[in-house]
Tab-separated table of C-alpha atoms and ligand atoms in Angstrom:
chain	number	residue	atom	x	y	z
A	1	UNK	CA	105.861	46.582	145.117
A	2	UNK	CA	103.151	47.209	147.682
A	3	UNK	CA	102.265	44.991	150.574
A	4	UNK	CA	99.489	43.266	148.790
A	5	UNK	CA	101.595	42.319	145.689
A	6	UNK	CA	104.375	41.122	147.898
A	7	UNK	CA	101.960	39.001	149.822
A	8	UNK	CA	100.524	37.569	146.678
A	9	UNK	CA	103.826	36.781	145.515
A	10	UNK	CA	104.817	34.986	148.756
A	11	UNK	CA	101.637	33.005	148.635
A	12	UNK	CA	102.127	32.057	144.968
A	13	UNK	CA	105.668	30.695	145.737
A	14	UNK	CA	104.490	28.680	148.743
A	15	UNK	CA	101.633	27.256	146.504
A	16	UNK	CA	104.029	26.353	143.730
A	17	UNK	CA	106.492	24.688	146.044
A	18	UNK	CA	103.575	22.503	147.344
A	19	UNK	CA	104.067	23.934	150.804
A	20	UNK	CA	100.520	25.300	150.899
A	21	UNK	CA	98.145	22.331	150.353
A	22	UNK	CA	94.793	23.577	151.592
A	23	UNK	CA	92.605	26.482	150.444
A	24	UNK	CA	92.120	27.428	154.069
A	25	UNK	CA	95.772	28.000	154.817
A	26	UNK	CA	96.014	29.751	151.348
A	27	UNK	CA	93.168	32.150	152.351
A	28	UNK	CA	94.590	32.961	155.696
A	29	UNK	CA	98.092	33.821	154.343
A	30	UNK	CA	96.510	35.898	151.730
A	31	UNK	CA	94.389	37.743	154.374
A	32	UNK	CA	96.753	38.563	157.112
A	33	UNK	CA	99.303	41.346	156.466
A	34	UNK	CA	102.634	39.978	157.730
A	35	UNK	CA	104.240	43.350	157.535
A	36	UNK	CA	101.957	44.864	160.269
A	37	UNK	CA	103.257	42.356	162.776
A	38	UNK	CA	106.910	42.912	162.024
A	39	UNK	CA	106.812	46.759	161.567
A	40	UNK	CA	110.579	47.202	162.128
A	41	UNK	CA	111.746	45.648	158.971
A	42	UNK	CA	111.331	46.797	155.390
A	43	UNK	CA	108.303	45.487	153.632
A	44	UNK	CA	110.274	43.400	151.209
A	45	UNK	CA	111.981	41.623	154.084
A	46	UNK	CA	108.678	40.922	155.838
A	47	UNK	CA	107.404	38.962	152.696
A	48	UNK	CA	110.591	37.292	151.915
A	49	UNK	CA	110.832	33.575	152.789
A	50	UNK	CA	112.942	34.049	155.828
A	51	UNK	CA	112.925	34.292	159.570
A	52	UNK	CA	112.566	37.827	160.922
A	53	UNK	CA	114.314	38.607	164.127
A	54	UNK	CA	112.369	40.021	166.910
A	55	UNK	CA	114.209	40.059	170.227
A	56	UNK	CA	117.286	38.930	171.712
A	57	UNK	CA	118.501	38.412	175.357
A	58	UNK	CA	122.185	38.050	176.280
A	59	UNK	CA	123.179	37.515	172.771
A	60	UNK	CA	120.783	34.772	171.944
A	61	UNK	CA	117.679	35.197	169.710
A	62	UNK	CA	114.672	34.513	171.858
A	63	UNK	CA	112.021	35.544	169.613
A	64	UNK	CA	111.582	35.629	165.916
A	65	UNK	CA	108.851	35.608	163.331
A	66	UNK	CA	109.163	32.214	161.627
A	67	UNK	CA	109.787	31.685	158.013
A	68	UNK	CA	106.638	31.666	155.910
A	69	UNK	CA	107.396	28.212	154.631
A	70	UNK	CA	107.657	26.843	158.207
A	71	UNK	CA	104.375	28.645	159.223
A	72	UNK	CA	102.590	27.165	156.275
A	73	UNK	CA	103.920	23.713	156.925
A	74	UNK	CA	102.887	23.705	160.563
A	75	UNK	CA	99.463	25.209	159.740
A	76	UNK	CA	98.922	22.298	157.434
A	77	UNK	CA	100.069	19.968	160.077
A	78	UNK	CA	97.547	21.505	162.611
A	79	UNK	CA	94.546	21.048	160.350
A	80	UNK	CA	92.435	23.738	161.915
A	81	UNK	CA	88.641	23.438	161.241
A	82	UNK	CA	86.418	26.428	161.457
A	83	UNK	CA	85.018	26.817	165.144
A	84	UNK	CA	88.239	25.308	166.769
A	85	UNK	CA	89.452	26.409	170.141
A	86	UNK	CA	93.079	26.734	169.579
A	87	UNK	CA	96.040	27.227	172.106
A	88	UNK	CA	99.397	28.731	170.941
A	89	UNK	CA	102.347	28.683	173.017
A	90	UNK	CA	104.876	31.601	171.950
A	91	UNK	CA	102.960	34.429	170.644
A	92	UNK	CA	105.953	36.404	169.406
A	93	UNK	CA	105.006	38.885	166.784
A	94	UNK	CA	101.574	37.571	166.846
A	95	UNK	CA	101.389	36.792	163.172
A	96	UNK	CA	100.633	33.074	163.634
A	97	UNK	CA	97.919	33.870	166.073
A	98	UNK	CA	96.295	36.151	163.504
A	99	UNK	CA	96.554	33.252	160.880
A	100	UNK	CA	95.118	30.839	163.439
A	101	UNK	CA	92.151	33.285	164.159
A	102	UNK	CA	91.463	33.537	160.356
A	103	UNK	CA	91.477	29.699	160.160
A	104	UNK	CA	89.144	29.185	163.051
A	105	UNK	CA	87.039	32.079	162.133
A	106	UNK	CA	84.392	33.945	164.147
A	107	UNK	CA	82.943	30.880	165.958
A	108	UNK	CA	86.423	29.752	167.176
A	109	UNK	CA	88.860	31.184	169.658
A	110	UNK	CA	92.575	31.470	169.887
A	111	UNK	CA	94.454	31.784	173.096
A	112	UNK	CA	98.181	32.652	172.887
A	113	UNK	CA	100.684	32.635	175.529
A	114	UNK	CA	103.916	34.591	175.374
A	115	UNK	CA	106.602	34.706	178.163
A	116	UNK	CA	107.870	38.253	177.232
A	117	UNK	CA	105.468	40.912	178.303
A	118	UNK	CA	106.676	43.443	175.860
A	119	UNK	CA	106.109	41.009	172.924
A	120	UNK	CA	102.762	40.069	174.384
A	121	UNK	CA	101.847	43.840	174.430
A	122	UNK	CA	103.114	44.513	170.871
A	123	UNK	CA	101.273	41.473	169.536
A	124	UNK	CA	98.071	42.467	171.131
A	125	UNK	CA	98.405	45.875	169.661
A	126	UNK	CA	99.058	44.539	166.105
A	127	UNK	CA	96.212	42.111	166.423
A	128	UNK	CA	93.869	44.865	167.523
A	129	UNK	CA	94.939	47.141	164.636
A	130	UNK	CA	94.181	44.311	162.209
A	131	UNK	CA	90.902	43.892	163.697
A	132	UNK	CA	91.159	40.444	165.068
A	133	UNK	CA	88.536	39.942	167.801
A	134	UNK	CA	88.720	36.123	168.648
A	135	UNK	CA	92.334	36.138	170.092
A	136	UNK	CA	93.289	36.362	173.916
A	137	UNK	CA	96.917	37.100	174.507
A	138	UNK	CA	98.181	36.050	177.754
A	139	UNK	CA	101.594	36.999	179.359
A	140	UNK	CA	103.044	34.126	181.022
A	141	UNK	CA	104.893	30.735	180.933
A	142	UNK	CA	103.130	28.505	178.420
A	143	UNK	CA	104.439	25.443	180.079
A	144	UNK	CA	101.228	25.589	182.065
A	145	UNK	CA	99.194	26.092	179.055
A	146	UNK	CA	95.977	28.166	179.835
A	147	UNK	CA	93.250	26.062	181.418
A	148	UNK	CA	90.777	28.922	181.486
A	149	UNK	CA	89.967	28.592	177.733
A	150	UNK	CA	90.362	24.863	177.393
A	151	UNK	CA	89.925	22.087	176.489
A	152	UNK	CA	91.471	22.898	173.120
A	153	UNK	CA	90.812	21.199	169.747
A	154	UNK	CA	94.204	22.387	168.587
A	155	UNK	CA	97.489	23.374	170.325
A	156	UNK	CA	100.517	24.602	168.460
A	157	UNK	CA	103.941	25.341	170.087
A	158	UNK	CA	106.237	27.849	168.178
A	159	UNK	CA	109.255	27.384	170.206
A	160	UNK	CA	111.404	24.049	170.378
A	161	UNK	CA	110.516	22.090	173.254
A	162	UNK	CA	112.449	19.240	174.974
A	163	UNK	CA	109.320	17.385	176.194
A	164	UNK	CA	105.521	17.692	175.994
A	165	UNK	CA	104.556	19.661	179.103
A	166	UNK	CA	101.843	17.824	181.040
A	167	UNK	CA	99.489	20.810	180.786
A	168	UNK	CA	99.377	20.605	177.041
A	169	UNK	CA	98.554	16.985	177.205
A	170	UNK	CA	95.649	17.666	179.930
A	171	UNK	CA	94.180	20.679	178.002
A	172	UNK	CA	94.016	18.921	174.760
A	173	UNK	CA	90.567	17.429	173.912
A	174	UNK	CA	90.512	13.684	173.093
A	175	UNK	CA	90.705	13.457	169.283
A	176	UNK	CA	92.411	17.068	169.332
A	177	UNK	CA	95.727	17.622	167.677
A	178	UNK	CA	98.961	19.042	169.170
A	179	UNK	CA	101.775	20.439	166.869
A	180	UNK	CA	105.035	20.774	168.612
A	181	UNK	CA	108.751	21.333	167.574
A	182	UNK	CA	110.672	18.752	169.694
A	183	UNK	CA	114.408	18.550	170.186
A	184	UNK	CA	115.125	14.963	169.700
A	185	UNK	CA	118.797	14.710	170.638
A	186	UNK	CA	120.519	16.268	167.673
A	187	UNK	CA	117.623	17.087	165.402
A	188	UNK	CA	114.450	19.110	165.638
A	189	UNK	CA	111.271	17.996	164.278
A	190	UNK	CA	107.857	19.345	164.054
A	191	UNK	CA	105.460	16.483	165.119
A	192	UNK	CA	101.747	16.539	164.953
A	193	UNK	CA	100.312	14.406	167.391
A	194	UNK	CA	96.683	13.165	167.773
A	195	UNK	CA	95.355	12.608	171.269
A	196	UNK	CA	93.891	9.101	171.445
A	197	UNK	CA	92.570	8.586	174.933
A	198	UNK	CA	95.911	8.275	177.104
A	199	UNK	CA	98.133	8.173	174.045
A	200	UNK	CA	99.467	10.755	171.607
A	201	UNK	CA	100.065	9.252	168.295
A	202	UNK	CA	102.184	10.972	165.492
A	203	UNK	CA	100.226	11.883	162.359
A	204	UNK	CA	103.338	13.709	160.692
A	205	UNK	CA	106.839	14.753	161.267
A	206	UNK	CA	108.735	17.565	159.452
A	207	UNK	CA	112.122	19.194	159.885
A	208	UNK	CA	112.128	22.389	161.502
A	209	UNK	CA	114.380	24.930	163.274
A	210	UNK	CA	112.978	27.087	166.116
A	211	UNK	CA	114.187	29.066	169.078
A	212	UNK	CA	114.275	27.250	172.354
A	213	UNK	CA	111.111	27.181	174.581
A	214	UNK	CA	112.093	28.688	177.953
A	215	UNK	CA	110.248	28.671	181.221
A	216	UNK	CA	109.599	25.754	183.432
A	217	UNK	CA	108.985	23.231	180.660
A	218	UNK	CA	112.570	23.877	179.621
A	219	UNK	CA	113.695	22.752	183.129
A	220	UNK	CA	112.044	19.242	183.458
A	221	UNK	CA	114.363	16.636	184.622
A	222	UNK	CA	114.507	14.972	181.217
A	223	UNK	CA	115.708	18.200	179.855
A	224	UNK	CA	119.073	17.198	180.865
A	225	UNK	CA	119.017	14.273	178.582
A	226	UNK	CA	117.476	11.878	181.144
A	227	UNK	CA	114.497	10.665	179.375
A	228	UNK	CA	113.535	7.804	177.094
A	229	UNK	CA	111.633	8.104	173.910
A	230	UNK	CA	110.322	5.165	172.054
A	231	UNK	CA	109.660	5.291	168.372
A	232	UNK	CA	107.706	2.748	166.659
A	233	UNK	CA	106.904	2.068	163.102
A	234	UNK	CA	105.480	-0.812	161.010
A	235	UNK	CA	108.849	-2.428	160.694
A	236	UNK	CA	111.055	-1.281	163.564
A	237	UNK	CA	111.088	-0.122	167.039
A	238	UNK	CA	113.815	2.360	168.100
A	239	UNK	CA	114.454	3.591	171.584
A	240	UNK	CA	116.691	6.645	172.082
A	241	UNK	CA	117.800	7.312	175.404
A	242	UNK	CA	120.172	10.136	176.785
A	243	UNK	CA	122.513	11.192	174.244
A	244	UNK	CA	122.019	8.507	171.700
A	245	UNK	CA	121.416	10.164	168.386
A	246	UNK	CA	118.239	9.266	166.738
A	247	UNK	CA	118.766	8.618	162.842
A	248	UNK	CA	116.764	11.288	161.257
A	249	UNK	CA	116.015	8.877	158.270
A	250	UNK	CA	114.429	6.572	160.700
A	251	UNK	CA	112.476	9.416	162.410
A	252	UNK	CA	110.987	10.396	158.994
A	253	UNK	CA	109.138	7.346	158.596
A	254	UNK	CA	108.513	6.250	162.020
A	255	UNK	CA	105.132	6.470	163.914
A	256	UNK	CA	105.847	7.892	167.388
A	257	UNK	CA	103.442	6.800	170.138
A	258	UNK	CA	103.654	8.501	173.558
A	259	UNK	CA	101.988	7.365	176.705
A	260	UNK	CA	102.028	9.620	179.615
A	261	UNK	CA	103.387	8.091	182.834
A	262	UNK	CA	103.734	11.017	185.315
A	263	UNK	CA	105.819	13.552	183.285
A	264	UNK	CA	107.996	11.055	181.530
A	265	UNK	CA	107.739	9.798	178.138
A	266	UNK	CA	107.709	6.211	177.657
A	267	UNK	CA	106.375	3.387	175.508
A	268	UNK	CA	106.137	3.195	171.802
A	269	UNK	CA	103.736	0.758	170.251
A	270	UNK	CA	102.928	-0.403	166.846
A	271	UNK	CA	99.622	0.779	165.243
A	272	UNK	CA	97.726	-2.301	164.771
B	1	SAH	N1	104.539	32.418	166.735
B	1	SAH	C1	105.443	33.528	166.761
B	1	SAH	C2	106.952	33.026	166.589
B	1	SAH	C3	107.402	32.891	168.108
B	1	SAH	S1	109.273	32.665	168.265
B	1	SAH	C4	105.173	34.359	165.561
B	1	SAH	O1	104.092	34.239	164.737
B	1	SAH	O2	105.873	35.445	165.369
B	1	SAH	C5	108.761	31.705	170.105
B	1	SAH	C6	108.358	32.644	171.063
B	1	SAH	O3	108.156	31.778	172.069
B	1	SAH	C7	109.138	33.763	171.487
B	1	SAH	O4	108.518	34.998	171.359
B	1	SAH	C8	109.434	33.505	172.952
B	1	SAH	O5	109.499	34.484	173.740
B	1	SAH	C9	108.315	32.678	173.327
B	1	SAH	N2	108.446	31.619	174.370
B	1	SAH	C10	109.580	30.954	174.767
B	1	SAH	N3	109.344	30.205	175.879
B	1	SAH	C11	107.975	30.481	176.119
B	1	SAH	C12	107.279	29.832	177.184
B	1	SAH	N4	107.693	28.939	177.968
B	1	SAH	N5	105.927	30.374	177.232
B	1	SAH	C13	105.505	31.295	176.446
B	1	SAH	N6	106.230	31.713	175.335
B	1	SAH	C14	107.514	31.259	175.361
């Protein structure tokens, strides 16, 4: 099968599974040649619904192209509108950045930050080959966001974070949306937050599995487990501290409201 046919098959399966829900996400996944961003694997593997390894360090995978299912779910969570200014943390292969660029279109802009200089370079090259003009690839620690292109309408983190870096919060426009995989004790969840003044309110929560975010955000004091997170829903209010496990079943139906107090998560409150 050629690339186009493999891509059509991939999109068809994601649609049939209900993973792709919007025409915009469908169009983006149809348009961007995934194989061009992961040139070291066979074409069939590039379009299989799997994670594609990109880079390891000291025996640990530090970069991979996410599974198409995961990518589609997170893009649906992000709800990009044409013309959005978008910040991505964790460029990796550049594939997701190309999808974001397609979603926001020529009137929007994508800034994507990658810690590994070689990956940023390769992604930049692949994006240029594909002809994506509205993306800036930045080499650096995404813990600080990228103030130069902000404030952003949308922010997406594609590595698992232990906390929400203050910079992501500050660079997100009021009413904007942040999608971030968070390690919540034993489980990982991709959470879409909407900024509502000084609050971040969760709009959706899904299962995920990501490589760990590195850099300074990974070394916050609460990374050691010394943090409190409050989870609120209509019927219950759960606070998890330190190593107390959060029941994933509770999490799935909880609304999470975060209020920033210095760099520490606190306070959940019920939506009125
Ligand atoms: N969006 C990517 C998948 C990225 S995997 C894609 O479409 O292929 C996660 C990436 O985050 C890795 O490349 C890793 O090097 C990068 N990363 C980890 N910590 C980071 C940090 N603090 N700042 C920027 N990038 C980081």
